[in-house]
Coordinates of C-alpha atoms in Angstrom, one line a residue:
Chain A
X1 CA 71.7 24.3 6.6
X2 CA 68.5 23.5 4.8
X3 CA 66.3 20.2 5.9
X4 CA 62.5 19.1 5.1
X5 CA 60.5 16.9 7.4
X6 CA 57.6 14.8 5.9
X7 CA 54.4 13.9 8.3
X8 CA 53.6 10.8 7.4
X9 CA 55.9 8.0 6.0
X10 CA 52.9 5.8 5.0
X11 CA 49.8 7.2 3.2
X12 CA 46.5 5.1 2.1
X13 CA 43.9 6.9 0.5
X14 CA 40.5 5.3 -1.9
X15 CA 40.8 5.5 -5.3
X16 CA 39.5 9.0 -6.3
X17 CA 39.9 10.6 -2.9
X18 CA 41.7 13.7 -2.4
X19 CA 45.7 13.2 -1.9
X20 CA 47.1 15.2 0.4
X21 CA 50.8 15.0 1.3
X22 CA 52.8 17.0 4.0
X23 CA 56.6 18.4 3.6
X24 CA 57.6 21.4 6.1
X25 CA 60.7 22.7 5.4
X26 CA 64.0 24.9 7.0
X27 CA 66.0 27.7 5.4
X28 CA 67.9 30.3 6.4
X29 CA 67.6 31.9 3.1
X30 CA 64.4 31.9 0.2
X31 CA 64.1 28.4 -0.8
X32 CA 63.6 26.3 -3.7
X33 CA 61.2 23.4 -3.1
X34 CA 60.7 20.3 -4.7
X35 CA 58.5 17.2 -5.0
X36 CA 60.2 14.0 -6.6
X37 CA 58.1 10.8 -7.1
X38 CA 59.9 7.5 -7.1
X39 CA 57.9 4.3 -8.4
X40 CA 59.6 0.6 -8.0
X41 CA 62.5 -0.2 -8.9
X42 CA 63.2 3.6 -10.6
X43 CA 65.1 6.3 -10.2
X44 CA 62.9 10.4 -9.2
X45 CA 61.3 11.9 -11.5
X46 CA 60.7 15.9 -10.7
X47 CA 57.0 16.4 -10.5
X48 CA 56.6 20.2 -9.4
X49 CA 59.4 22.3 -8.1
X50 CA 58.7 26.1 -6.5
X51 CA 61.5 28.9 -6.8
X52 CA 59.9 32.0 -7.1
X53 CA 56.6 33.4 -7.9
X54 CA 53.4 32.6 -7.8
X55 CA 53.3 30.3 -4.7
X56 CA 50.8 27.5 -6.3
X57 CA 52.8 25.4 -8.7
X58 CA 50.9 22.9 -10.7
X59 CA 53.2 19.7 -12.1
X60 CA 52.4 16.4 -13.9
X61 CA 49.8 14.2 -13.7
X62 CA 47.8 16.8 -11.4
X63 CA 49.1 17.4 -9.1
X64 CA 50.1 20.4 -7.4
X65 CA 51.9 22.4 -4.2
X66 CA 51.0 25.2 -2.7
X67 CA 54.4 27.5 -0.8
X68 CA 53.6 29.0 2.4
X69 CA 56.0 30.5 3.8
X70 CA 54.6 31.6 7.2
X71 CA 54.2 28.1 7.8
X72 CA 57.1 26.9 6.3
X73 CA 55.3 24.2 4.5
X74 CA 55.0 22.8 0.6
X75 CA 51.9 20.0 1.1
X76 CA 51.6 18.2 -2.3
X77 CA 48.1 17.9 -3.2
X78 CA 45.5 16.0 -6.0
X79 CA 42.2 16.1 -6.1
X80 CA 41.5 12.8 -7.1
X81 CA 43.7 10.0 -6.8
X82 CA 44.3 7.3 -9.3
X83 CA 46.1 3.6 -8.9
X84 CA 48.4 4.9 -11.0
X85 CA 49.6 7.7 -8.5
X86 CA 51.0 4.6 -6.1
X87 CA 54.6 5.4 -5.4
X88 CA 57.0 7.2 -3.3
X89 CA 57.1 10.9 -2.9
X90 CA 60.2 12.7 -1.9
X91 CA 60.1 16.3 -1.0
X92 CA 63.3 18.3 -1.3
X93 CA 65.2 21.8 -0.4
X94 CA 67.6 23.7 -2.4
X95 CA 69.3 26.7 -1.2
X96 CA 68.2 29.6 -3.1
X97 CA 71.3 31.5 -1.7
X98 CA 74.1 29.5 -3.4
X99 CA 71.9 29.8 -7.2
X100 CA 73.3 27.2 -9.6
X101 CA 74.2 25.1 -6.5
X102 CA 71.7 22.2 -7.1
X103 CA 72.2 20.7 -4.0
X104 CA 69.1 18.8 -3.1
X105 CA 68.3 17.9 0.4
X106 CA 65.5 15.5 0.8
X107 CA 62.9 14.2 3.2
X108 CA 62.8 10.6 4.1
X109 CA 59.7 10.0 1.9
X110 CA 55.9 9.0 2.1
X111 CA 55.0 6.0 0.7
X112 CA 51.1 6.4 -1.1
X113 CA 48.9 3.2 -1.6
X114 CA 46.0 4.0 -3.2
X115 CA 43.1 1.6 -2.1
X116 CA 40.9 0.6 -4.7
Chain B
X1 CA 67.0 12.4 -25.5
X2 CA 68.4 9.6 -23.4
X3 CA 68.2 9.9 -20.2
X4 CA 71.0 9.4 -17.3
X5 CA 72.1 5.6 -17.5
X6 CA 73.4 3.5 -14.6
X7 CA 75.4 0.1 -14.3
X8 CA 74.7 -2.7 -13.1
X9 CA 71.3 -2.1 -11.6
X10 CA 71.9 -5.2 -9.3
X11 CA 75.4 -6.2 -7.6
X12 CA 75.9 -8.6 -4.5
X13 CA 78.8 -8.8 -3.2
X14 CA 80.8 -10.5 0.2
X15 CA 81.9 -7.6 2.6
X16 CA 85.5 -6.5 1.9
X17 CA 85.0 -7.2 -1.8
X18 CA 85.3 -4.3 -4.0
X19 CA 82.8 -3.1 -6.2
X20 CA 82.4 0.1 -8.8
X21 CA 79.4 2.0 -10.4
X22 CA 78.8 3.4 -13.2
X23 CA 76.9 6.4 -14.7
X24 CA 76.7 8.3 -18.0
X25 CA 74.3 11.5 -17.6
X26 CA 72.4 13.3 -19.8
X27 CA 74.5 14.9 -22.9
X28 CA 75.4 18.2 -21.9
X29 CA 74.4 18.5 -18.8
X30 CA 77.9 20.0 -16.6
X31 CA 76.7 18.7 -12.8
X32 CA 76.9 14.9 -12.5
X33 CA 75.9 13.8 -8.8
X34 CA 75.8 10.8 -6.7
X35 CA 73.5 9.9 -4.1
X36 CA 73.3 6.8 -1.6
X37 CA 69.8 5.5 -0.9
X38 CA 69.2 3.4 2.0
X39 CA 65.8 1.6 2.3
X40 CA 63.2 3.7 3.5
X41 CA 65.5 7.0 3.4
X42 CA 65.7 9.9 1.0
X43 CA 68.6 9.9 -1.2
X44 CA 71.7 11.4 0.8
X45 CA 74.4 13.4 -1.6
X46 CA 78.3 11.5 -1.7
X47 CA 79.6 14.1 -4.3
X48 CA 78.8 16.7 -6.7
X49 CA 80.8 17.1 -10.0
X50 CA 80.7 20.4 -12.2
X51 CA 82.4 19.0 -15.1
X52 CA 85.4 16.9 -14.2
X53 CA 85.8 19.2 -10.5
X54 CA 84.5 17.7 -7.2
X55 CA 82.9 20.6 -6.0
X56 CA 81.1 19.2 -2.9
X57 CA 82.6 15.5 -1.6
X58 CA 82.2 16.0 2.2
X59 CA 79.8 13.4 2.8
X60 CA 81.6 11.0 0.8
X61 CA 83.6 8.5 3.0
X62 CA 86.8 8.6 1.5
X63 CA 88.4 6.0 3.7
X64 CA 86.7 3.5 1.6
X65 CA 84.6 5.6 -1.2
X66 CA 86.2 6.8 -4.2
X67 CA 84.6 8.7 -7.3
X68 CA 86.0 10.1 -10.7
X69 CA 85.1 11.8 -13.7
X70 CA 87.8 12.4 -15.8
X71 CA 86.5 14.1 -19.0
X72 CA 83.4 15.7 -17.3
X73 CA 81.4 13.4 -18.7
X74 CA 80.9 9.7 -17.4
X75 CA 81.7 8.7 -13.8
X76 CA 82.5 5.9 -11.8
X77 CA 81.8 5.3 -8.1
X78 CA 83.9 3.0 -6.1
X79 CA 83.8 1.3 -3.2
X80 CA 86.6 -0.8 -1.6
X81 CA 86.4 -2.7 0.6
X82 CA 82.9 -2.8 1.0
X83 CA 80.8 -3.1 4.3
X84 CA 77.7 -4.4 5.2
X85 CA 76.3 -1.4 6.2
X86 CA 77.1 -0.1 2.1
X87 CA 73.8 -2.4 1.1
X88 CA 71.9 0.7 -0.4
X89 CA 70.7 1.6 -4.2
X90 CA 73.5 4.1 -5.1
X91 CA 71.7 7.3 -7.7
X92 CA 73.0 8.9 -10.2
X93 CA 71.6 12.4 -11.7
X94 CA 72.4 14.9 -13.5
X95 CA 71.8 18.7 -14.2
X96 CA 71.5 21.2 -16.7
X97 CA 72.8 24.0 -14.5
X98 CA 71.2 27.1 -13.3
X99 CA 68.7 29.5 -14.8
X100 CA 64.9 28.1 -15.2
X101 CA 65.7 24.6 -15.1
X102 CA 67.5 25.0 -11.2
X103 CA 67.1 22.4 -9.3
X104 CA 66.2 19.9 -11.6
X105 CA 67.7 17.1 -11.1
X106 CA 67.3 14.2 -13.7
X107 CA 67.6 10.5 -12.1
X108 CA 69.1 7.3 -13.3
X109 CA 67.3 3.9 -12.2
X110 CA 70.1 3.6 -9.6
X111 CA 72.4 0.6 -8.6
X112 CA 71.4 -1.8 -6.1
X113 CA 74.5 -3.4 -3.9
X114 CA 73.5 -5.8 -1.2
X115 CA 77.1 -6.4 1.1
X116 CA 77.0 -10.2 2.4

């Protein structure tokens, strides 16, 4: 069975500071790996997902994840923050075993407030 | 395109009551899912559809949960009788399938049910 931990449920950072969000993850077999941001009130919207590759995956509004598999970890990551970036972030497994199966495991989340 | 649409987004109830949810995904799109979110969780998968087939239900509590989708497209989640601990926003979200869009997951805005 596949799981993700995320360090870190709450997350302040300045406005224009570097954003730097942590997901580890465990797989038996290759995963895929996903960040999902959730803003108030919404449903998740994908932001970057990693199957195979090249392991730096770039996704909207600029951010981006880098796969490391001898760490096991898929740290979300922009340069700059913006108020605008203010949400929830959810980072989720698939197992790349069972292709076609989309079923998503996710983290329990990391809030980001952006301080301005 | 429209995207996956969920009703009502707000439903309080007294425990015991019944209550049902509904969901129309994304035209096309074969895999219909639902998820339960409890606060400060991840979503947590109830059941997986491939077209009108319950392919993945085992973390749906069928003593009191119920789900259908009966010509593959729009479904319906039920719950009867309801329980306090059933307060949770309940998500809907579709997929495409496999191929270069695995994994991703597209997300209604969810239905909130707060048990009394």
């Amino acid at each position: 069975a596949q799981s993700v931990t995320q360090l870190g449920s709450h997350v302040s950072v300045s406005e224009g500071a570097l954003v730097l969000l942590r997901c580890n993850y465990s797989s038996s077999v290759p995963p895929y790996l996903f960040w999902y941001v959730q803003y108030p009130n919404q449903g998740l919207q994908l932001l970057l997902k990693y199957t195979t590759g090249a392991t730096l995956v770039k996704g909207i509004n600029g951010f981006e994840a880098e796969f490391k598999k001898s760490e096991t970890s898929f740290h979300l990551t922009k340069p700059s923050a913006h108020m605008s970036d203010a949400a929830e972030y959810f980072c989720a497994v698939s197992d790349f075993a069972n292709f076609g199966n989309e079923k998503l495991t996710f983290g329990t989340g990391t809030r980001l407030t952006i301080i301005p | 395109e429209a995207g996956v649409v969920q009703s009502p987004r707000y439903k309080i109830i007294e425990k015991k009551q019944p209550v049902a949810f509904w969901c129309n995904p994304i035209s096309g799109h074969n895999t219909l899912y639902w998820y339960r979110q409890n606060l400060g969780q991840g979503p947590e998968l109830l059941i997986r559809y491939e077209n009108e087939e319950a392919v993945d239900d085992s973390q749906l509590p069928k003593d009191r949960f119920s789900a259908e989708r009966l010509k593959g497209v729009d479904s319906t989640l039920k719950i009867q009788p309801a329980e306090l601990g059933d307060s949770a926003v309940y998500l809907c979200a579709s997929s495409p399938g496999g191929g270069p869009r695995g994994g991703e997951l597209f997300f209604g805005e969810g239905s909130r049910l707060t048990v009394l």
